[in-house]
Amino acid sequence: MADSWWNSPVVTHILVALFGMGSWISVNTLWVELPVVVNVLPEKWSLPAYLSVLIAFGNLGPVAVTLTHHCAPGRLNERLVIHSIQALAVVASAFLAIFWSQKVMVSGELHSVPYFLLTFILALVCCTSNVTFLPFMYRFPPEYIRTFFVGQGLSALFPCVLALGQGIGKLECVNSTSGNGTLEPNYHKENFPAQNFFWFLFLMLGISGLSFVALTLRISTSPAQEAKDAPPSSKEETEETHSLQNGTVPVSEDQVEVVKSPSCLTFWTSRNIYLLLLLGVSNALSNGILPSVQSFTCLPYGKMAFHLSVVLGNIANPLACFLAMFVLCRLVCFKICMQVLFRFK
């Protein structure tokens, strides 16, 4: 009975969601906690620009993985890589909770060197997870892929909910201490400090790591048997789950050359190139340009406006992942309209 419960699909879905949660929760936590740390760190409101650059440098991880696959195909143990980056993230988050407010004198000025170093490590882990977590998930039946993306959405939802409970930007007008009868703003302290928030990150990363260990150790049937036992999926679902595989199936050795040639020719269509460009522009805006200027655009409206813009912007990600489970739209014109709306909002 216990063995049957442990190998049930519900448990697998929960473990997959918790595993996916650890992919980008580090970067999302850094962003939503930004309105608190800018009051302590010497970079102040320039901190988002530094953060965007460090997260961009985190893409060195996917580049290294891609080059390893190209130069030494089949030699990279993705399971070992996932264990390594998850352990690195857990250690880095613990050090972040302890040393995030420490300052170092560089060229006669104080800088948040420990915060920047640990931010780069966490960004490196998050970016590397993009090219390691999903290939591991292809060992499971297709229905678990959407659960994985829902888990990625939770990596934004959980920090946002906690940030709303933290209570940032509350103020009241009090009489000025100068005694001239004027009023001055008195900002209330947040309900709990940034250190506790980063310990929450440590806990979530630990849960994600343990979920991955459970996925690798749990007793399950072979992939072929799982695919056989899984409910038959429609052609649309198969195309969505393996959209980069051109609908190919495993073939014998003497058929490899016959299949490879048309496969390489059919992928680079005008539609696929456009979708890749659209994806690149969307990521550049959402992960690079907009976050780096967000503090400057929101600062005139106060800390509460900045805090809510960061939190609600991150909540949009899990909401979109949840809606995608029920509403699918493949029309290119719809994607164009969404992109235009996003760029000129």
Tab-separated table of C-alpha atoms in Angstrom:
chain	number	residue	atom	x	y	z
A	1	MET	CA	0.000	0.000	0.000
A	2	ALA	CA	2.784	2.425	0.926
A	3	ASP	CA	4.649	1.568	-2.246
A	4	SER	CA	1.527	2.138	-4.320
A	5	TRP	CA	0.981	5.556	-2.697
A	6	TRP	CA	4.581	6.614	-3.264
A	7	ASN	CA	4.437	5.746	-6.975
A	8	SER	CA	1.054	7.369	-7.588
A	9	PRO	CA	0.824	10.052	-10.316
A	10	VAL	CA	-0.302	12.660	-7.755
A	11	VAL	CA	2.934	12.330	-5.803
A	12	THR	CA	4.918	12.537	-9.030
A	13	HIS	CA	3.124	15.733	-10.041
A	14	ILE	CA	3.835	17.290	-6.644
A	15	LEU	CA	7.519	16.355	-6.785
A	16	VAL	CA	7.831	17.651	-10.347
A	17	ALA	CA	6.200	20.971	-9.378
A	18	LEU	CA	8.501	21.387	-6.372
A	19	PHE	CA	11.485	20.470	-8.520
A	20	GLY	CA	10.520	23.075	-11.132
A	21	MET	CA	9.980	25.648	-8.381
A	22	GLY	CA	13.721	25.699	-7.703
A	23	SER	CA	14.613	26.811	-11.219
A	24	TRP	CA	14.108	30.606	-10.937
A	25	ILE	CA	13.068	31.175	-7.344
A	26	SER	CA	16.480	32.657	-6.499
A	27	VAL	CA	16.333	35.450	-9.076
A	28	ASN	CA	12.655	36.130	-8.357
A	29	THR	CA	13.421	36.429	-4.645
A	30	LEU	CA	16.217	38.897	-5.340
A	31	TRP	CA	13.883	41.062	-7.422
A	32	VAL	CA	10.921	41.144	-5.041
A	33	GLU	CA	13.194	41.904	-2.067
A	34	LEU	CA	14.846	44.776	-3.915
A	35	PRO	CA	12.680	47.511	-2.297
A	36	VAL	CA	14.069	46.429	1.092
A	37	VAL	CA	17.752	45.989	0.284
A	38	VAL	CA	18.049	49.333	-1.545
A	39	ASN	CA	17.618	51.035	1.830
A	40	VAL	CA	20.656	49.240	3.259
A	41	LEU	CA	23.144	48.649	0.449
A	42	PRO	CA	25.318	51.592	-0.677
A	43	GLU	CA	24.306	51.347	-4.368
A	44	LYS	CA	20.759	52.464	-3.428
A	45	TRP	CA	18.463	52.875	-6.441
A	46	SER	CA	21.201	51.933	-8.917
A	47	LEU	CA	21.044	48.390	-7.547
A	48	PRO	CA	18.541	47.104	-10.193
A	49	ALA	CA	20.986	47.998	-12.977
A	50	TYR	CA	23.767	46.051	-11.252
A	51	LEU	CA	21.380	43.155	-10.712
A	52	SER	CA	20.395	43.007	-14.393
A	53	VAL	CA	24.033	42.866	-15.490
A	54	LEU	CA	24.885	40.100	-13.007
A	55	ILE	CA	21.875	38.027	-14.064
A	56	ALA	CA	22.910	38.469	-17.701
A	57	PHE	CA	26.366	37.122	-16.866
A	58	GLY	CA	24.611	34.077	-15.404
A	59	ASN	CA	24.048	32.938	-18.991
A	60	LEU	CA	27.651	31.750	-18.997
A	61	GLY	CA	26.259	28.572	-17.423
A	62	PRO	CA	24.002	27.619	-20.386
A	63	VAL	CA	26.826	28.522	-22.779
A	64	ALA	CA	29.182	26.140	-20.950
A	65	VAL	CA	26.604	23.338	-21.004
A	66	THR	CA	25.898	23.883	-24.705
A	67	LEU	CA	29.598	23.865	-25.600
A	68	THR	CA	30.099	20.683	-23.579
A	69	HIS	CA	27.258	18.974	-25.461
A	70	HIS	CA	28.770	20.126	-28.765
A	71	CYS	CA	32.407	19.259	-28.046
A	72	ALA	CA	31.823	16.092	-26.018
A	73	PRO	CA	28.389	14.738	-26.944
A	74	GLY	CA	26.983	12.192	-24.540
A	75	ARG	CA	29.618	12.751	-21.861
A	76	LEU	CA	27.802	15.301	-19.716
A	77	ASN	CA	25.932	13.710	-16.833
A	78	GLU	CA	22.938	16.035	-16.544
A	79	ARG	CA	21.741	14.418	-13.333
A	80	LEU	CA	25.102	15.144	-11.697
A	81	VAL	CA	25.014	18.714	-13.021
A	82	ILE	CA	21.559	19.258	-11.508
A	83	HIS	CA	22.687	17.894	-8.136
A	84	SER	CA	25.733	20.182	-8.260
A	85	ILE	CA	23.929	23.406	-9.131
A	86	GLN	CA	21.186	22.735	-6.594
A	87	ALA	CA	23.749	22.171	-3.841
A	88	LEU	CA	25.571	25.325	-4.943
A	89	ALA	CA	22.319	27.304	-4.785
A	90	VAL	CA	21.505	26.062	-1.280
A	91	VAL	CA	24.963	27.023	0.017
A	92	ALA	CA	24.874	30.407	-1.749
A	93	SER	CA	21.433	31.246	-0.329
A	94	ALA	CA	22.635	30.429	3.185
A	95	PHE	CA	25.636	32.737	2.755
A	96	LEU	CA	23.331	35.381	1.280
A	97	ALA	CA	21.122	35.301	4.370
A	98	ILE	CA	24.197	35.826	6.567
A	99	PHE	CA	26.370	38.236	4.560
A	100	TRP	CA	23.954	40.132	2.255
A	101	SER	CA	24.386	43.456	4.104
A	102	GLN	CA	28.188	43.326	4.363
A	103	LYS	CA	30.102	46.079	2.539
A	104	VAL	CA	33.651	46.140	1.154
A	105	MET	CA	35.778	49.181	0.389
A	106	VAL	CA	36.726	49.221	-3.314
A	107	SER	CA	38.684	52.161	-4.773
A	108	GLY	CA	37.746	54.351	-1.846
A	109	GLU	CA	34.012	53.606	-2.048
A	110	LEU	CA	31.794	51.128	-0.263
A	111	HIS	CA	30.286	48.386	-2.449
A	112	SER	CA	28.119	45.346	-1.778
A	113	VAL	CA	30.687	42.820	-2.991
A	114	PRO	CA	29.301	39.791	-1.059
A	115	TYR	CA	25.765	40.534	-2.266
A	116	PHE	CA	26.939	40.882	-5.878
A	117	LEU	CA	29.060	37.719	-5.758
A	118	LEU	CA	26.257	35.595	-4.306
A	119	THR	CA	23.749	37.135	-6.725
A	120	PHE	CA	25.948	36.079	-9.643
A	121	ILE	CA	26.204	32.520	-8.291
A	122	LEU	CA	22.427	32.254	-7.865
A	123	ALA	CA	21.851	33.738	-11.328
A	124	LEU	CA	24.321	31.229	-12.781
A	125	VAL	CA	22.342	28.401	-11.188
A	126	CYS	CA	19.000	29.739	-12.432
A	127	CYS	CA	20.211	30.206	-16.006
A	128	THR	CA	21.885	26.792	-16.069
A	129	SER	CA	18.649	25.174	-14.883
A	130	ASN	CA	17.029	26.209	-18.182
A	131	VAL	CA	19.219	23.776	-20.127
A	132	THR	CA	19.409	20.955	-17.574
A	133	PHE	CA	16.041	20.648	-15.820
A	134	LEU	CA	13.876	20.299	-18.927
A	135	PRO	CA	16.013	17.601	-20.621
A	136	PHE	CA	15.715	15.593	-17.410
A	137	MET	CA	11.938	16.026	-17.493
A	138	TYR	CA	11.714	14.369	-20.910
A	139	ARG	CA	12.274	11.063	-19.108
A	140	PHE	CA	8.714	11.399	-17.818
A	141	PRO	CA	5.428	11.145	-19.732
A	142	PRO	CA	4.319	14.344	-21.519
A	143	GLU	CA	1.648	15.290	-18.983
A	144	TYR	CA	4.347	16.067	-16.409
A	145	ILE	CA	5.928	18.776	-18.597
A	146	ARG	CA	3.096	21.223	-17.913
A	147	THR	CA	3.337	20.448	-14.212
A	148	PHE	CA	7.009	21.359	-14.414
A	149	PHE	CA	6.156	24.757	-15.932
A	150	VAL	CA	3.516	25.307	-13.255
A	151	GLY	CA	6.268	24.665	-10.717
A	152	GLN	CA	8.385	27.291	-12.456
A	153	GLY	CA	5.471	29.663	-12.015
A	154	LEU	CA	5.420	28.881	-8.300
A	155	SER	CA	9.017	30.103	-8.154
A	156	ALA	CA	7.586	33.586	-8.716
A	157	LEU	CA	4.338	33.177	-6.790
A	158	PHE	CA	5.777	32.077	-3.429
A	159	PRO	CA	8.246	34.993	-3.055
A	160	CYS	CA	5.550	37.461	-4.145
A	161	VAL	CA	3.061	36.246	-1.556
A	162	LEU	CA	5.722	36.436	1.141
A	163	ALA	CA	6.739	39.926	-0.037
A	164	LEU	CA	3.141	41.135	0.242
A	165	GLY	CA	3.060	39.865	3.823
A	166	GLN	CA	6.322	41.645	4.530
A	167	GLY	CA	4.573	45.008	4.225
A	168	ILE	CA	6.872	47.496	2.490
A	169	GLY	CA	6.269	51.174	1.871
A	170	LYS	CA	3.751	51.906	4.646
A	171	LEU	CA	4.058	55.432	5.996
A	172	GLU	CA	2.278	58.002	8.108
A	173	CYS	CA	2.647	61.758	8.337
A	174	VAL	CA	3.925	63.008	11.691
A	175	ASN	CA	4.783	66.435	13.026
A	176	SER	CA	8.242	67.634	12.162
A	177	THR	CA	10.844	67.597	14.921
A	178	SER	CA	11.833	71.163	14.007
A	179	GLY	CA	8.675	72.452	15.697
A	180	ASN	CA	7.527	74.654	12.814
A	181	GLY	CA	4.217	72.811	12.412
A	182	THR	CA	5.099	71.012	9.168
A	183	LEU	CA	4.560	67.311	8.527
A	184	GLU	CA	7.168	64.795	7.441
A	185	PRO	CA	6.788	61.166	6.290
A	186	ASN	CA	7.567	58.382	8.745
A	187	TYR	CA	8.160	55.055	7.000
A	188	HIS	CA	7.190	51.967	8.988
A	189	LYS	CA	9.575	49.068	9.333
A	190	GLU	CA	8.756	45.931	7.356
A	191	ASN	CA	7.153	43.071	9.266
A	192	PHE	CA	10.307	40.948	9.011
A	193	PRO	CA	13.822	41.738	7.731
A	194	ALA	CA	15.458	40.742	4.476
A	195	GLN	CA	17.564	38.154	6.295
A	196	ASN	CA	14.436	36.108	7.069
A	197	PHE	CA	13.377	36.409	3.446
A	198	PHE	CA	16.669	34.946	2.283
A	199	TRP	CA	16.351	32.105	4.808
A	200	PHE	CA	12.985	31.393	3.176
A	201	LEU	CA	14.866	31.135	-0.136
A	202	PHE	CA	17.269	28.673	1.490
A	203	LEU	CA	14.320	26.549	2.647
A	204	MET	CA	12.619	26.541	-0.773
A	205	LEU	CA	15.834	25.587	-2.561
A	206	GLY	CA	16.349	22.759	-0.073
A	207	ILE	CA	12.829	21.471	-0.733
A	208	SER	CA	13.431	21.620	-4.479
A	209	GLY	CA	16.690	19.704	-4.119
A	210	LEU	CA	15.067	17.009	-1.993
A	211	SER	CA	12.246	16.712	-4.536
A	212	PHE	CA	14.788	16.063	-7.278
A	213	VAL	CA	16.471	13.408	-5.133
A	214	ALA	CA	13.061	11.800	-4.598
A	215	LEU	CA	12.370	11.838	-8.345
A	216	THR	CA	15.662	10.092	-9.060
A	217	LEU	CA	15.296	7.498	-6.286
A	218	ARG	CA	11.587	6.692	-6.438
A	219	ILE	CA	10.619	3.284	-7.742
A	220	SER	CA	8.940	3.682	-11.114
A	221	THR	CA	8.428	1.733	-14.264
A	222	SER	CA	10.591	2.188	-17.294
A	223	PRO	CA	9.952	5.222	-19.539
A	224	ALA	CA	8.451	2.970	-22.195
A	225	GLN	CA	6.046	1.425	-19.701
A	226	GLU	CA	5.128	4.863	-18.312
A	227	ALA	CA	4.346	6.099	-21.795
A	228	LYS	CA	2.272	2.971	-22.401
A	229	ASP	CA	0.308	3.374	-19.151
A	230	ALA	CA	-0.200	7.095	-19.624
A	231	PRO	CA	-3.479	8.236	-21.195
A	232	PRO	CA	-3.178	8.781	-24.945
A	233	SER	CA	-2.377	12.394	-25.734
A	234	SER	CA	-3.665	14.274	-28.713
A	235	LYS	CA	-1.518	15.272	-31.626
A	236	GLU	CA	-1.678	18.890	-30.477
A	237	GLU	CA	-0.303	18.036	-27.021
A	238	THR	CA	2.493	15.949	-28.523
A	239	GLU	CA	3.447	18.780	-30.824
A	240	GLU	CA	3.460	21.262	-27.964
A	241	THR	CA	5.505	19.095	-25.629
A	242	HIS	CA	8.154	18.181	-28.198
A	243	SER	CA	7.892	21.181	-30.495
A	244	LEU	CA	11.635	21.251	-31.177
A	245	GLN	CA	11.798	17.610	-32.211
A	246	ASN	CA	9.868	18.022	-35.483
A	247	GLY	CA	7.659	15.080	-34.662
A	248	THR	CA	10.466	12.567	-35.079
A	249	VAL	CA	10.582	9.192	-33.385
A	250	PRO	CA	13.535	6.980	-32.420
A	251	VAL	CA	14.911	5.185	-35.449
A	252	SER	CA	17.416	2.452	-36.130
A	253	GLU	CA	21.044	3.142	-36.966
A	254	ASP	CA	20.604	2.612	-40.719
A	255	GLN	CA	17.819	5.197	-40.773
A	256	VAL	CA	19.670	7.929	-38.906
A	257	GLU	CA	21.201	9.590	-41.951
A	258	VAL	CA	17.916	9.485	-43.814
A	259	VAL	CA	16.049	11.203	-40.995
A	260	LYS	CA	18.660	13.761	-39.952
A	261	SER	CA	18.850	15.611	-43.239
A	262	PRO	CA	15.206	16.675	-43.649
A	263	SER	CA	14.965	17.289	-39.883
A	264	CYS	CA	17.670	19.958	-40.018
A	265	LEU	CA	16.117	21.537	-43.103
A	266	THR	CA	12.564	21.702	-41.835
A	267	PHE	CA	13.227	23.382	-38.483
A	268	TRP	CA	14.560	26.697	-39.777
A	269	THR	CA	11.316	27.868	-41.294
A	270	SER	CA	10.297	31.527	-41.378
A	271	ARG	CA	7.666	30.854	-38.709
A	272	ASN	CA	10.145	29.224	-36.305
A	273	ILE	CA	12.710	31.971	-36.858
A	274	TYR	CA	10.076	34.605	-36.124
A	275	LEU	CA	8.988	32.808	-32.938
A	276	LEU	CA	12.595	32.560	-31.761
A	277	LEU	CA	13.107	36.288	-32.403
A	278	LEU	CA	9.870	37.036	-30.571
A	279	LEU	CA	11.060	34.941	-27.632
A	280	GLY	CA	14.400	36.742	-27.611
A	281	VAL	CA	12.807	40.202	-27.609
A	282	SER	CA	10.354	39.214	-24.873
A	283	ASN	CA	13.134	37.874	-22.653
A	284	ALA	CA	15.316	40.910	-23.290
A	285	LEU	CA	12.505	43.197	-22.162
A	286	SER	CA	11.204	41.189	-19.212
A	287	ASN	CA	14.562	39.992	-17.836
A	288	GLY	CA	16.940	42.791	-18.814
A	289	ILE	CA	15.675	46.181	-19.913
A	290	LEU	CA	12.533	46.722	-17.834
A	291	PRO	CA	13.898	45.460	-14.479
A	292	SER	CA	17.004	47.644	-14.782
A	293	VAL	CA	14.979	50.866	-15.162
A	294	GLN	CA	12.032	49.871	-12.972
A	295	SER	CA	13.332	51.598	-9.863
A	296	PHE	CA	13.820	54.889	-11.720
A	297	THR	CA	10.379	54.823	-13.335
A	298	CYS	CA	8.579	53.902	-10.093
A	299	LEU	CA	10.588	56.014	-7.648
A	300	PRO	CA	8.583	59.248	-8.260
A	301	TYR	CA	5.454	57.408	-7.086
A	302	GLY	CA	6.977	56.146	-3.841
A	303	LYS	CA	8.235	52.876	-2.403
A	304	MET	CA	4.797	51.286	-2.325
A	305	ALA	CA	4.385	51.733	-6.100
A	306	PHE	CA	7.825	50.214	-6.703
A	307	HIS	CA	7.116	47.315	-4.372
A	308	LEU	CA	3.720	46.518	-5.926
A	309	SER	CA	5.047	46.797	-9.488
A	310	VAL	CA	7.785	44.256	-8.723
A	311	VAL	CA	5.487	41.858	-6.874
A	312	LEU	CA	2.494	42.011	-9.216
A	313	GLY	CA	4.768	41.766	-12.251
A	314	ASN	CA	6.140	38.474	-10.945
A	315	ILE	CA	2.662	37.154	-10.145
A	316	ALA	CA	1.796	37.453	-13.858
A	317	ASN	CA	4.181	34.571	-14.646
A	318	PRO	CA	2.492	31.811	-12.603
A	319	LEU	CA	-0.934	33.131	-13.663
A	320	ALA	CA	0.027	32.768	-17.329
A	321	CYS	CA	1.395	29.250	-16.723
A	322	PHE	CA	-1.836	28.267	-14.979
A	323	LEU	CA	-4.034	29.615	-17.790
A	324	ALA	CA	-1.902	27.824	-20.380
A	325	MET	CA	-2.975	24.511	-18.874
A	326	PHE	CA	-6.545	25.165	-20.046
A	327	VAL	CA	-6.289	27.704	-22.882
A	328	LEU	CA	-3.945	27.071	-25.807
A	329	CYS	CA	-3.562	29.503	-28.702
A	330	ARG	CA	-1.196	28.794	-31.579
A	331	LEU	CA	-2.163	31.731	-33.797
A	332	VAL	CA	0.900	33.792	-34.720
A	333	CYS	CA	-1.225	36.945	-35.001
A	334	PHE	CA	-2.307	36.503	-31.378
A	335	LYS	CA	1.333	36.311	-30.287
A	336	ILE	CA	2.058	39.491	-32.284
A	337	CYS	CA	-0.802	41.337	-30.547
A	338	MET	CA	0.394	40.187	-27.117
A	339	GLN	CA	3.932	41.303	-27.899
A	340	VAL	CA	2.792	44.755	-29.061
A	341	LEU	CA	0.588	45.117	-25.991
A	342	PHE	CA	3.505	44.121	-23.754
A	343	ARG	CA	5.927	46.574	-25.363
A	344	PHE	CA	3.612	49.572	-25.219
A	345	LYS	CA	1.846	48.935	-21.928
